[in-house]
PDB file of C-alpha atoms and ligand atoms in Angstrom:
ATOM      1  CA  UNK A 258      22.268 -24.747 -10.074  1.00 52.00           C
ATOM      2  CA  UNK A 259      24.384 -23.495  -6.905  1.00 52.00           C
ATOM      3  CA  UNK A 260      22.427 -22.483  -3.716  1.00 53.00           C
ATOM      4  CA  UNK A 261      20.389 -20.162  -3.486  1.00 61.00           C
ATOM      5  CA  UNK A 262      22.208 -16.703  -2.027  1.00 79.00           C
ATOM      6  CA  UNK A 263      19.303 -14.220  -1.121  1.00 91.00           C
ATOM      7  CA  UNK A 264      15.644 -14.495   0.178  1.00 95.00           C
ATOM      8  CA  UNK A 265      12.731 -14.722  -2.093  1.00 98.00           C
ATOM      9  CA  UNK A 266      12.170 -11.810  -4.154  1.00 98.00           C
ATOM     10  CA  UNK A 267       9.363  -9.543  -2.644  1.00 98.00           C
ATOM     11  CA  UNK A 268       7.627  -7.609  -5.716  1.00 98.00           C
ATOM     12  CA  UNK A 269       5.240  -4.536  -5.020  1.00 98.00           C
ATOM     13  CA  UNK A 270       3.298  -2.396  -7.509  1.00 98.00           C
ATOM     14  CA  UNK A 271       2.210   0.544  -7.423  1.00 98.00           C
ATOM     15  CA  UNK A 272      -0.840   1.213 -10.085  1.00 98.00           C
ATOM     16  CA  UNK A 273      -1.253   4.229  -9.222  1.00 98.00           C
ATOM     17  CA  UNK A 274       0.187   7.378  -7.396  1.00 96.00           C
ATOM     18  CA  UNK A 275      -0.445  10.935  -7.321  1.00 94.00           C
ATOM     19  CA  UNK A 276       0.328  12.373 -10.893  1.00 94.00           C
ATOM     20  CA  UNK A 277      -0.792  10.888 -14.014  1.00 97.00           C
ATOM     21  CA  UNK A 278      -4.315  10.751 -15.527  1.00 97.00           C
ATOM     22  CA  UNK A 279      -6.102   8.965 -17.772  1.00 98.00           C
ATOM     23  CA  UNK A 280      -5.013  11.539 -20.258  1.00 98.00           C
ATOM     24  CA  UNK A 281      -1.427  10.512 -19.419  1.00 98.00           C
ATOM     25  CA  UNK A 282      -2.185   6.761 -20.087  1.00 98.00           C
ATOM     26  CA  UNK A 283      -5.309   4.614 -20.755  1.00 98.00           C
ATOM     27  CA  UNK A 284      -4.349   2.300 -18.398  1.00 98.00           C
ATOM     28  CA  UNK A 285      -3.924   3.802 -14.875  1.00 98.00           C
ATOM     29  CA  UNK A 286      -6.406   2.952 -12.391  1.00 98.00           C
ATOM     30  CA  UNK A 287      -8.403   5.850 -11.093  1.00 98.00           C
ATOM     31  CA  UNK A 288     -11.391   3.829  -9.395  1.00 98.00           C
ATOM     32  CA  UNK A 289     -11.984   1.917  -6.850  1.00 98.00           C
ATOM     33  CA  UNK A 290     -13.207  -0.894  -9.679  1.00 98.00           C
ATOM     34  CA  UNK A 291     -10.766  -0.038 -11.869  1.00 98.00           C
ATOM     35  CA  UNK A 292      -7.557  -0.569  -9.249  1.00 98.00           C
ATOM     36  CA  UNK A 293      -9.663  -3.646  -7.694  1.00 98.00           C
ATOM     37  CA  UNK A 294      -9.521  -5.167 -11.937  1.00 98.00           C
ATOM     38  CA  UNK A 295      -5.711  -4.213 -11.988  1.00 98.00           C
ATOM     39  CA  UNK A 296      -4.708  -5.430  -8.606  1.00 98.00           C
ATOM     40  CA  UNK A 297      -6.485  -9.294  -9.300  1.00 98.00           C
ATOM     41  CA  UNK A 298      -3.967  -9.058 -12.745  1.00 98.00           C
ATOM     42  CA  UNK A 299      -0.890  -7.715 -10.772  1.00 98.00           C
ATOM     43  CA  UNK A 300      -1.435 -10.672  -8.168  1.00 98.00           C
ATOM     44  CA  UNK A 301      -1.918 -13.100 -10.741  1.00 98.00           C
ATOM     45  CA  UNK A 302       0.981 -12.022 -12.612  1.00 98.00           C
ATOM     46  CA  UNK A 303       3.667 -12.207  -9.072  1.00 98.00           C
ATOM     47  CA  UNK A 304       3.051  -9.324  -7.083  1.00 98.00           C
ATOM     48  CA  UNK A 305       2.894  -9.854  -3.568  1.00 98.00           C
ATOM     49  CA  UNK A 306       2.404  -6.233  -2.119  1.00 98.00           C
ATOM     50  CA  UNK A 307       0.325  -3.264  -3.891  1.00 98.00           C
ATOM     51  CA  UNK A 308       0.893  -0.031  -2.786  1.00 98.00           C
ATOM     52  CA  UNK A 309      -1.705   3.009  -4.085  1.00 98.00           C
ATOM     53  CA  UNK A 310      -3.566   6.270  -3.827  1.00 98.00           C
ATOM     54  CA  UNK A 311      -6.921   7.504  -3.618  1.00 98.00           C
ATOM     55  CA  UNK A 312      -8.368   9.932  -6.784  1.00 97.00           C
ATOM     56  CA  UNK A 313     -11.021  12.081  -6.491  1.00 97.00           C
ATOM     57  CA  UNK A 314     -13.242  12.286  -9.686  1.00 97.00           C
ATOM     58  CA  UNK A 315     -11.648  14.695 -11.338  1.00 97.00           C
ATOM     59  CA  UNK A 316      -8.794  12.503 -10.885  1.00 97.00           C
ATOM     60  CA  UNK A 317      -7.162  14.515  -8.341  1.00 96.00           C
ATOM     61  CA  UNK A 318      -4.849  13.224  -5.574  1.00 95.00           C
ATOM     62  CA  UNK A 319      -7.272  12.698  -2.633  1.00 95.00           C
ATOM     63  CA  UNK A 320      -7.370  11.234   1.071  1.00 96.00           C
ATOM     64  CA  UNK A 321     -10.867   9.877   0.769  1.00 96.00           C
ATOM     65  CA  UNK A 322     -11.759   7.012   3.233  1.00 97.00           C
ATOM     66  CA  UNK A 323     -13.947   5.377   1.470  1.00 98.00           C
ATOM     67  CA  UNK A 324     -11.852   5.224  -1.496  1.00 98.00           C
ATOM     68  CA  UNK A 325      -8.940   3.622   0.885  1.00 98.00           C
ATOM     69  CA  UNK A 326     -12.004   1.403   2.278  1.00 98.00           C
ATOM     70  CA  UNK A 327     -13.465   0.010  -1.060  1.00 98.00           C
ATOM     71  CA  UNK A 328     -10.037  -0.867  -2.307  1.00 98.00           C
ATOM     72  CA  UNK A 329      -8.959  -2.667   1.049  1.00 98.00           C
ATOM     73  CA  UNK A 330     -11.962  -4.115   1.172  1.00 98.00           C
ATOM     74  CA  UNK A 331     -12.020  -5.743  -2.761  1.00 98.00           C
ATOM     75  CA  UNK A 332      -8.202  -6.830  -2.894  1.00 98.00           C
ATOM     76  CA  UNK A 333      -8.769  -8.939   0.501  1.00 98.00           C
ATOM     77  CA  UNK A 334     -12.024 -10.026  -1.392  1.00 98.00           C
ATOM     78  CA  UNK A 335     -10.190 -11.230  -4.439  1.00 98.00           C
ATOM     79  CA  UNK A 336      -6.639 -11.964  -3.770  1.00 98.00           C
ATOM     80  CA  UNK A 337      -4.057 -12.549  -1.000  1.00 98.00           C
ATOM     81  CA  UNK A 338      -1.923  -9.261  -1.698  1.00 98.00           C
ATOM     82  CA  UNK A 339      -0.652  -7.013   0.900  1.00 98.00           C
ATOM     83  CA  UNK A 340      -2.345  -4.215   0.793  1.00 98.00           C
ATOM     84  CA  UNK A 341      -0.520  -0.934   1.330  1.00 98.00           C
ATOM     85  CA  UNK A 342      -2.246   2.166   2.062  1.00 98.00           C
ATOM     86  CA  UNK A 343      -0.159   5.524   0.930  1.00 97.00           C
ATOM     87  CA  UNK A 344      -0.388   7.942   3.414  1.00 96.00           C
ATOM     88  CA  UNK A 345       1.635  10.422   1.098  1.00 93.00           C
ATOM     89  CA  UNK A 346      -0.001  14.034   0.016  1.00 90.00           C
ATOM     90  CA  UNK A 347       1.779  16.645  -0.606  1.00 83.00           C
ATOM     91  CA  UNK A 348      -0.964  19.690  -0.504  1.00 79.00           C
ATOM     92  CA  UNK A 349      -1.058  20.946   3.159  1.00 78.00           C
ATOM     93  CA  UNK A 350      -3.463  18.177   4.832  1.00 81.00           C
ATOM     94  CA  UNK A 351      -3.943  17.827   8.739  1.00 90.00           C
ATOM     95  CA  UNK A 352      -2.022  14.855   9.669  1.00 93.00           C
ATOM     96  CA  UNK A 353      -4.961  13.092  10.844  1.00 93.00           C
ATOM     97  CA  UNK A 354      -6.167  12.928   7.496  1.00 93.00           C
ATOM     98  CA  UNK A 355      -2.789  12.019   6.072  1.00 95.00           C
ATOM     99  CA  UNK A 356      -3.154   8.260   8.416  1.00 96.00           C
ATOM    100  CA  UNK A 357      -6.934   8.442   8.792  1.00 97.00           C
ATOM    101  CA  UNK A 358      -7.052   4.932   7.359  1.00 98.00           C
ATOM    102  CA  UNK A 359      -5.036   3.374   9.612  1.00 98.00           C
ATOM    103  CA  UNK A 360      -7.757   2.070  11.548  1.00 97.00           C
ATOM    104  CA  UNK A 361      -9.111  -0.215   8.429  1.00 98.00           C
ATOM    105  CA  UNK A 362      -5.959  -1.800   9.818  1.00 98.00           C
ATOM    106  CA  UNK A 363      -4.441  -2.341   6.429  1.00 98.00           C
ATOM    107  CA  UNK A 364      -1.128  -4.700   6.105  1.00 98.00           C
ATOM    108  CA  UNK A 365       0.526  -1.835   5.560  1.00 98.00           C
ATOM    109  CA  UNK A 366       1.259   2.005   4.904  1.00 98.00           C
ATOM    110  CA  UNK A 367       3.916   3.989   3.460  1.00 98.00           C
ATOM    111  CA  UNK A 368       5.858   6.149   5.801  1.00 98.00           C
ATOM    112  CA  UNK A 369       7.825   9.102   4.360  1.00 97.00           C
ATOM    113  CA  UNK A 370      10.490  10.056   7.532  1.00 97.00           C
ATOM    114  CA  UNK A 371      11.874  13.200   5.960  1.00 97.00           C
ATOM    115  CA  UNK A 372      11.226  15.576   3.104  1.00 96.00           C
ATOM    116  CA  UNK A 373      11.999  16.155  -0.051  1.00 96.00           C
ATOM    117  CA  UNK A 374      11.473  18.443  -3.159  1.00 96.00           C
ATOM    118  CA  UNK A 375       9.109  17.395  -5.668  1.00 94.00           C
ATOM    119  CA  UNK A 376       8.534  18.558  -9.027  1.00 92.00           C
ATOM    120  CA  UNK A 377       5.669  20.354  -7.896  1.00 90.00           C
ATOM    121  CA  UNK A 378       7.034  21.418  -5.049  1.00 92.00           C
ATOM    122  CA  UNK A 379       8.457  20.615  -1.606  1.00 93.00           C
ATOM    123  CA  UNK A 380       6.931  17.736   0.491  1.00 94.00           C
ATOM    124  CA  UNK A 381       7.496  18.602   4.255  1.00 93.00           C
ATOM    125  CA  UNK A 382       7.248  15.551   6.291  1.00 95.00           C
ATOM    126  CA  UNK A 383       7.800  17.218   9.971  1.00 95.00           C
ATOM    127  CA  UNK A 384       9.138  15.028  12.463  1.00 96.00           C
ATOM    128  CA  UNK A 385       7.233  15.505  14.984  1.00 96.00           C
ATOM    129  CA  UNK A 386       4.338  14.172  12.282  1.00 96.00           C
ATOM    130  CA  UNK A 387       6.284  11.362  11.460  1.00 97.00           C
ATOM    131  CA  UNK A 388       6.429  10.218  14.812  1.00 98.00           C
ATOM    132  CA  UNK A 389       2.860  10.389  14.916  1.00 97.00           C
ATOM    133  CA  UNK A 390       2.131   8.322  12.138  1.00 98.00           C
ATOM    134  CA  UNK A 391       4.786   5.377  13.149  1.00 98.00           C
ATOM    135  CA  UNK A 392       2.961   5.070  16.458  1.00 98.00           C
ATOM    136  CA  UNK A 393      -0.317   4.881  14.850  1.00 98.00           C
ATOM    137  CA  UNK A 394       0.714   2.153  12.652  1.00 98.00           C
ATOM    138  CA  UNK A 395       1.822   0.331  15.530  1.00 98.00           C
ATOM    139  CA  UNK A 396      -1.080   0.703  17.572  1.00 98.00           C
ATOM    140  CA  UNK A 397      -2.683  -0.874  14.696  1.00 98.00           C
ATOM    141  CA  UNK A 398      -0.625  -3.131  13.534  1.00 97.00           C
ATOM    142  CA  UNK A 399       0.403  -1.982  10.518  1.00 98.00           C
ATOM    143  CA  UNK A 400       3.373  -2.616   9.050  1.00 98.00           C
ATOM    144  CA  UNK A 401       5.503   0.597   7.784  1.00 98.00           C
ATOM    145  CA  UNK A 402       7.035   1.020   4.291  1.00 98.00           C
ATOM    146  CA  UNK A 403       9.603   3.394   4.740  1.00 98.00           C
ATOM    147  CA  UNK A 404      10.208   5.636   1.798  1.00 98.00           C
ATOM    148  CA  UNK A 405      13.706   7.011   1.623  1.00 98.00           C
ATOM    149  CA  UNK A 406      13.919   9.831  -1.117  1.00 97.00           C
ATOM    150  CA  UNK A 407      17.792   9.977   0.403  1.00 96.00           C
ATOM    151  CA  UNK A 408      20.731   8.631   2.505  1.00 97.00           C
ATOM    152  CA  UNK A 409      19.007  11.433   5.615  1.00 98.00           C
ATOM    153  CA  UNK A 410      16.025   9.575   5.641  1.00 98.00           C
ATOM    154  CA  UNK A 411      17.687   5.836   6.010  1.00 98.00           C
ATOM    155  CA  UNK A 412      19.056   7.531   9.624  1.00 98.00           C
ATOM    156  CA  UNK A 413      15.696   8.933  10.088  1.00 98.00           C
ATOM    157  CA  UNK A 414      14.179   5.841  10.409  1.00 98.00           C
ATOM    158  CA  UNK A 415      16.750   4.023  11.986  1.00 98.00           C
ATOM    159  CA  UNK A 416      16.170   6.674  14.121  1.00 98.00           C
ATOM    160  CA  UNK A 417      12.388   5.570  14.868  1.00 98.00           C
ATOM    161  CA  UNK A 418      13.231   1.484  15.116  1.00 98.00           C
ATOM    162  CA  UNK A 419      15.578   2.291  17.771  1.00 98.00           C
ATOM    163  CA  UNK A 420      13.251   3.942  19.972  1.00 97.00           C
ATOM    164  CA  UNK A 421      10.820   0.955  19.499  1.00 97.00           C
ATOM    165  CA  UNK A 422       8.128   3.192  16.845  1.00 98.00           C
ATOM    166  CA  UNK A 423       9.398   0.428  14.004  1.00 98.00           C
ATOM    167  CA  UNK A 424       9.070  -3.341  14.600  1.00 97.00           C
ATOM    168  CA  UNK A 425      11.379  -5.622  13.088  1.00 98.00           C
ATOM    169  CA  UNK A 426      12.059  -6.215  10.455  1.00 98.00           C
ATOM    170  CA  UNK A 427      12.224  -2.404   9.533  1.00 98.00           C
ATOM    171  CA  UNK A 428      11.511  -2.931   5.761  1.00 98.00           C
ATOM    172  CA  UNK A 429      13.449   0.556   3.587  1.00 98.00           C
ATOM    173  CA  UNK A 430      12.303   1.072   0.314  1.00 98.00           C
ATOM    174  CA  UNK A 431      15.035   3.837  -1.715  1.00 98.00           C
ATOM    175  CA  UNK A 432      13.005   6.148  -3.793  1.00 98.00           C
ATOM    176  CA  UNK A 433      15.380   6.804  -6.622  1.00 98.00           C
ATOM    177  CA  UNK A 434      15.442   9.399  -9.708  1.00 98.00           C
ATOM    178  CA  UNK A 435      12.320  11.901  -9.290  1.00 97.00           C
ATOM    179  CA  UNK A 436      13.833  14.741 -10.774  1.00 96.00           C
ATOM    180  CA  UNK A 437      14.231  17.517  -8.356  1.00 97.00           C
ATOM    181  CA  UNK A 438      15.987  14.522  -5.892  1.00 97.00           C
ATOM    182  CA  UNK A 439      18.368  11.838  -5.849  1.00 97.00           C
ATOM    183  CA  UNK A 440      19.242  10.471  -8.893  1.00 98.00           C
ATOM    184  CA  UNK A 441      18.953   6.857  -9.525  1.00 98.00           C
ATOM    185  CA  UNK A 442      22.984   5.329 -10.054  1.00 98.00           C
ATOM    186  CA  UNK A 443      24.340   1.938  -8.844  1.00 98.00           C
ATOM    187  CA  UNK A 444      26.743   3.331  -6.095  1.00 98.00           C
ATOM    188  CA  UNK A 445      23.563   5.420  -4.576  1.00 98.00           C
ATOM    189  CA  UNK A 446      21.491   2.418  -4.192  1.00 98.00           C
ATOM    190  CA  UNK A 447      24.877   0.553  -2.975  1.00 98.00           C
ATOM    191  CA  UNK A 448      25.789   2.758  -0.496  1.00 98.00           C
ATOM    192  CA  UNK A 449      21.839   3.185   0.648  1.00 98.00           C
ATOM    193  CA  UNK A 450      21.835  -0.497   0.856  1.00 98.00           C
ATOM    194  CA  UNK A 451      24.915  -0.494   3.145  1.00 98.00           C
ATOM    195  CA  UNK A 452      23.517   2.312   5.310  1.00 98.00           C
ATOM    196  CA  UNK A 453      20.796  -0.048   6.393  1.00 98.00           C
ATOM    197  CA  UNK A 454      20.891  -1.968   9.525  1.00 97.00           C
ATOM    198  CA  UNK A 455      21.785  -5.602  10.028  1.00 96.00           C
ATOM    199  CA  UNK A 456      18.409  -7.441   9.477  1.00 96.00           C
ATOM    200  CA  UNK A 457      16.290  -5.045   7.934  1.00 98.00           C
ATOM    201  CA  UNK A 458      14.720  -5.486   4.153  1.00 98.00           C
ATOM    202  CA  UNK A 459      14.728  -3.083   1.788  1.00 98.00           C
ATOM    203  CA  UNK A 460      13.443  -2.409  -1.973  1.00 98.00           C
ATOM    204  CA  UNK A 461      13.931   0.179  -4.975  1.00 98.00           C
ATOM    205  CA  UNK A 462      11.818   2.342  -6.404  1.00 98.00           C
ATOM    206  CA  UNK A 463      13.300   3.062  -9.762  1.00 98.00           C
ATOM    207  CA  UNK A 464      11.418   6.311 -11.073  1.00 98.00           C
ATOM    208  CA  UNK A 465      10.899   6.964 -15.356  1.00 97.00           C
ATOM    209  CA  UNK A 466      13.300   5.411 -17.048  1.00 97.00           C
ATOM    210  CA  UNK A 467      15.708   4.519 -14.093  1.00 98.00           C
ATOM    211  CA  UNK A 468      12.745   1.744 -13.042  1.00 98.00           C
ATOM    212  CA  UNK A 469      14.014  -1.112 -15.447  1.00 98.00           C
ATOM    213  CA  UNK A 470      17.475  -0.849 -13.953  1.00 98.00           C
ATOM    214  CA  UNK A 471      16.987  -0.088 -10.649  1.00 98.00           C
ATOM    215  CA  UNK A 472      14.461  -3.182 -10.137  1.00 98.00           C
ATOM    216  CA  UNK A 473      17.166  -5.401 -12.143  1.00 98.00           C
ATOM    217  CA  UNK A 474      19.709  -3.825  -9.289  1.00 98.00           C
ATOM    218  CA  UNK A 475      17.237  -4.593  -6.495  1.00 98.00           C
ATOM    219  CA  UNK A 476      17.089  -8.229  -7.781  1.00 98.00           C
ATOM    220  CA  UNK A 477      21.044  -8.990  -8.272  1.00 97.00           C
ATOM    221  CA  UNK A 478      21.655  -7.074  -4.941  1.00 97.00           C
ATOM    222  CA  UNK A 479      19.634  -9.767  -3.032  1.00 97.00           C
ATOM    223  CA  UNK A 480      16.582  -6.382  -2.320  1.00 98.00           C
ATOM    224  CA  UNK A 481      13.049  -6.563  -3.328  1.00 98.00           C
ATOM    225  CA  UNK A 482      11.865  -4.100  -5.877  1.00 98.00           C
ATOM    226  CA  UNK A 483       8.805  -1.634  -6.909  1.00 98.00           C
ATOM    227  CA  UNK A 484       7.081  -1.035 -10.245  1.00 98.00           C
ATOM    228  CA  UNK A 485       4.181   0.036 -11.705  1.00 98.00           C
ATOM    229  CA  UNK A 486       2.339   3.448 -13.035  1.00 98.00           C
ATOM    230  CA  UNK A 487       2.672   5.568 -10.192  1.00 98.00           C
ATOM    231  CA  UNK A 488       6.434   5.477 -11.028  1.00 98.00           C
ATOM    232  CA  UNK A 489       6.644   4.990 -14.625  1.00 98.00           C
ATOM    233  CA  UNK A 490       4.351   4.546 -17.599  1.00 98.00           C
ATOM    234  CA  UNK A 491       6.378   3.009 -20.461  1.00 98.00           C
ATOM    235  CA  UNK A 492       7.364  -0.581 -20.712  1.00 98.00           C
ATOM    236  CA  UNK A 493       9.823   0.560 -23.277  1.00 97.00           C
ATOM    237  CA  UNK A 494      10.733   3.937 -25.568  1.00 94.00           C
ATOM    238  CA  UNK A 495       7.492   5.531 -26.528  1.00 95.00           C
ATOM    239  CA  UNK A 496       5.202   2.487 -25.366  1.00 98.00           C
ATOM    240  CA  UNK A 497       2.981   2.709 -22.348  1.00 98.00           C
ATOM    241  CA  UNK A 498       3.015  -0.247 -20.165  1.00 98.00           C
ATOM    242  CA  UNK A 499       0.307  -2.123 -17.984  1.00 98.00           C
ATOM    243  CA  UNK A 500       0.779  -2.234 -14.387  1.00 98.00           C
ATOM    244  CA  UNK A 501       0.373  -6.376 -15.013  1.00 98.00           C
ATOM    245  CA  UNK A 502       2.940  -5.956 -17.938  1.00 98.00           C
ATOM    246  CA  UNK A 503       5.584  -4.400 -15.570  1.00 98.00           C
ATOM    247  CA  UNK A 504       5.175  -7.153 -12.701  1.00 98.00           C
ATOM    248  CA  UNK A 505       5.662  -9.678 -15.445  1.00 98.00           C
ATOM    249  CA  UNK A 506       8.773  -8.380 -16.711  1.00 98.00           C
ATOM    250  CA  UNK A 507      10.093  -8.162 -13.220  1.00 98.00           C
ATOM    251  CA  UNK A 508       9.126 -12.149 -12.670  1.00 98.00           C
ATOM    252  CA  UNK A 509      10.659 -13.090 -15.644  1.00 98.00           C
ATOM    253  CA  UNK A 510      13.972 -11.425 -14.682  1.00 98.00           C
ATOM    254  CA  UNK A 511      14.030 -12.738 -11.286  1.00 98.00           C
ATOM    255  CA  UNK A 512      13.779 -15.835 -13.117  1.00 97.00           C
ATOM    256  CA  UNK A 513      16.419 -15.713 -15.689  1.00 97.00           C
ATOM    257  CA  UNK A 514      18.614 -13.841 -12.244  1.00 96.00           C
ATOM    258  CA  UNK A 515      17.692 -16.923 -10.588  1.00 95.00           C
ATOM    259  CA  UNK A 516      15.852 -15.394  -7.654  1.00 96.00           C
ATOM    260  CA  UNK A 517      12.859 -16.965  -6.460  1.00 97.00           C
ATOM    261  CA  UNK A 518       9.411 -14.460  -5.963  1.00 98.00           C
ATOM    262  CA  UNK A 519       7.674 -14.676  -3.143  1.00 98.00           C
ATOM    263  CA  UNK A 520       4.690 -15.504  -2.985  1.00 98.00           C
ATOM    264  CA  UNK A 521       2.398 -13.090  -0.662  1.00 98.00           C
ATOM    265  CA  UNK A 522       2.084 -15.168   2.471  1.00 98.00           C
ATOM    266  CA  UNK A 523       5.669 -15.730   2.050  1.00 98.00           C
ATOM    267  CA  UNK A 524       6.310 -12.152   1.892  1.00 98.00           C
ATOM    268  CA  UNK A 525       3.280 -11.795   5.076  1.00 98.00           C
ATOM    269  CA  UNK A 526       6.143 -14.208   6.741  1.00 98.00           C
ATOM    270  CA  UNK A 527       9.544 -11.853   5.664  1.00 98.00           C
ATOM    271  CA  UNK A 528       7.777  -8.842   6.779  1.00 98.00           C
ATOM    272  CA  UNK A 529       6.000  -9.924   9.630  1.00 98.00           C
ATOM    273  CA  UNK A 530       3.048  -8.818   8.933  1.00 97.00           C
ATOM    274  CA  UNK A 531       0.535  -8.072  11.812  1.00 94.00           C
ATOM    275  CA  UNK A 532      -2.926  -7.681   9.843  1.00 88.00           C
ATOM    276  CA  UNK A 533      -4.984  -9.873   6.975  1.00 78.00           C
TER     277      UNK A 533
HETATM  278 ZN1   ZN B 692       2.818   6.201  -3.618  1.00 55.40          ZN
END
């Protein structure tokens, strides 16, 4: 076997996000319990960081505390995943809602440095906001995902690392093919991928049907990768997937790829992460 080329492979998932139901697919968690249950199979199955939402119980997208609380507080219980708190809603929401949970000093949050038109809608992330949020996270030392929905908001967030509001490593995860933004292809994620700066990680998030390639891109391409419901619910034409099912996949790829998976402290080491 020749050496290996490219760091461990760091694999998130993302059970669930801000769209589908129950009704959608049996399998999305929607409770506390429920994304606890998942989250155990997701760690056992290779995933080293899992990133999700809170529902209210109608299901709706919601910024409840306790919700963020119970989850943190059951995944640290029960596995060694990094747990990643979305701060991500896009209904008009004071910002201090939007990082509330930062002080349950999770390993991490999403940060969304620009905005972007969603299905529903558009999803204004001002800047002065964003600013905001990045210096919470590092007065608690939480480590930021930073969700680029396009090439803008790569800039934007080198942007924030060079005036010290993003420790190193700066870790860019390209949000690829939601439908009213940038298409997933391989020269967008190429040229993303070259826009970074020297030292930083970054991962794919391969939305619908553009999640299979995009995470097989993110493992040739020496990246780290995303999966799960939040971003797709179909392990193949017409047949819903588990969150566990789509981690698996993804490790047996990396295998046959010949990338090694990281486990979570490993990843904890990549990403320096400040909490746990
Ligand atoms: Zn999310």
């Amino acid at each position: 076997m020749p050496p290996r080329q490219h760091p461990k492979l760091i694999i998130t998932v993302a059970p669930v996000g801000s769209y589908a139901t129950t009704a959608d697919t049996p399998h999305i968690p929607v409770t506390p319990d429920a994304l606890i249950e998942d989250g155990i199979k997701c760690w056992e199955a290779g995933a080293s960081i899992l990133h999700y939402h809170a529902r209210d119980k109608d299901q709706k997208p919601c910024l409840d505390y306790d919700f963020f609380a119970r989850v943190l507080e059951g995944l640290r219980k029960h596995t060694r995943l990094i747990v990643q708190i979305s701060t991500g809603f896009r209904s008009p929401a004071h910002r201090d809602d939007r990082i509330r949970a930062v002080d349950l000093r999770p390993d991490m949050m999403s940060l969304n440095v620009g905005s972007v038109n969603l299905p529903k809608g558009p999803y204004p992330n001002d800047p002065a906001d964003v600013e905001y949020y990045a210096g919470k996270m590092i007065e608690y030392g939480v480590k930021p995902e930073i969700e680029c929905f396009d090439l803008s908001h790569i800039y934007a967030g080198i942007g924030l690392w060079k005036r010290g509001l993003i420790k190193d490593p700066p870790f860019f995860d390209m949000v690829m093919n939601i439908r009213t933004a940038l298409p997933y292809h391989p020269r967008h994620l190429v040229h993303m991928v070259d826009t970074i700066p020297e030292g930083a990680l970054w991962s794919v998030i391969g939305v619908g049907p553009a999640q299979l390639p995009a995470t097989t891109m993110g493992i040739i391409m020496g990246g780290n990768c995303r999966v799960g419901l939040e971003d797709n619910l179909f392990y193949r034409y017409n047949e819903l997937a588990t969150n566990a099912q789509l981690v698996e996949r993804v490790v047996r790829l990396a295998g046959e790829l010949q990338r090694e998976v990281a486990t979570p402290d490993e990843a904890r080491a990549m990403l320096r992460i400040e909490n746990s």
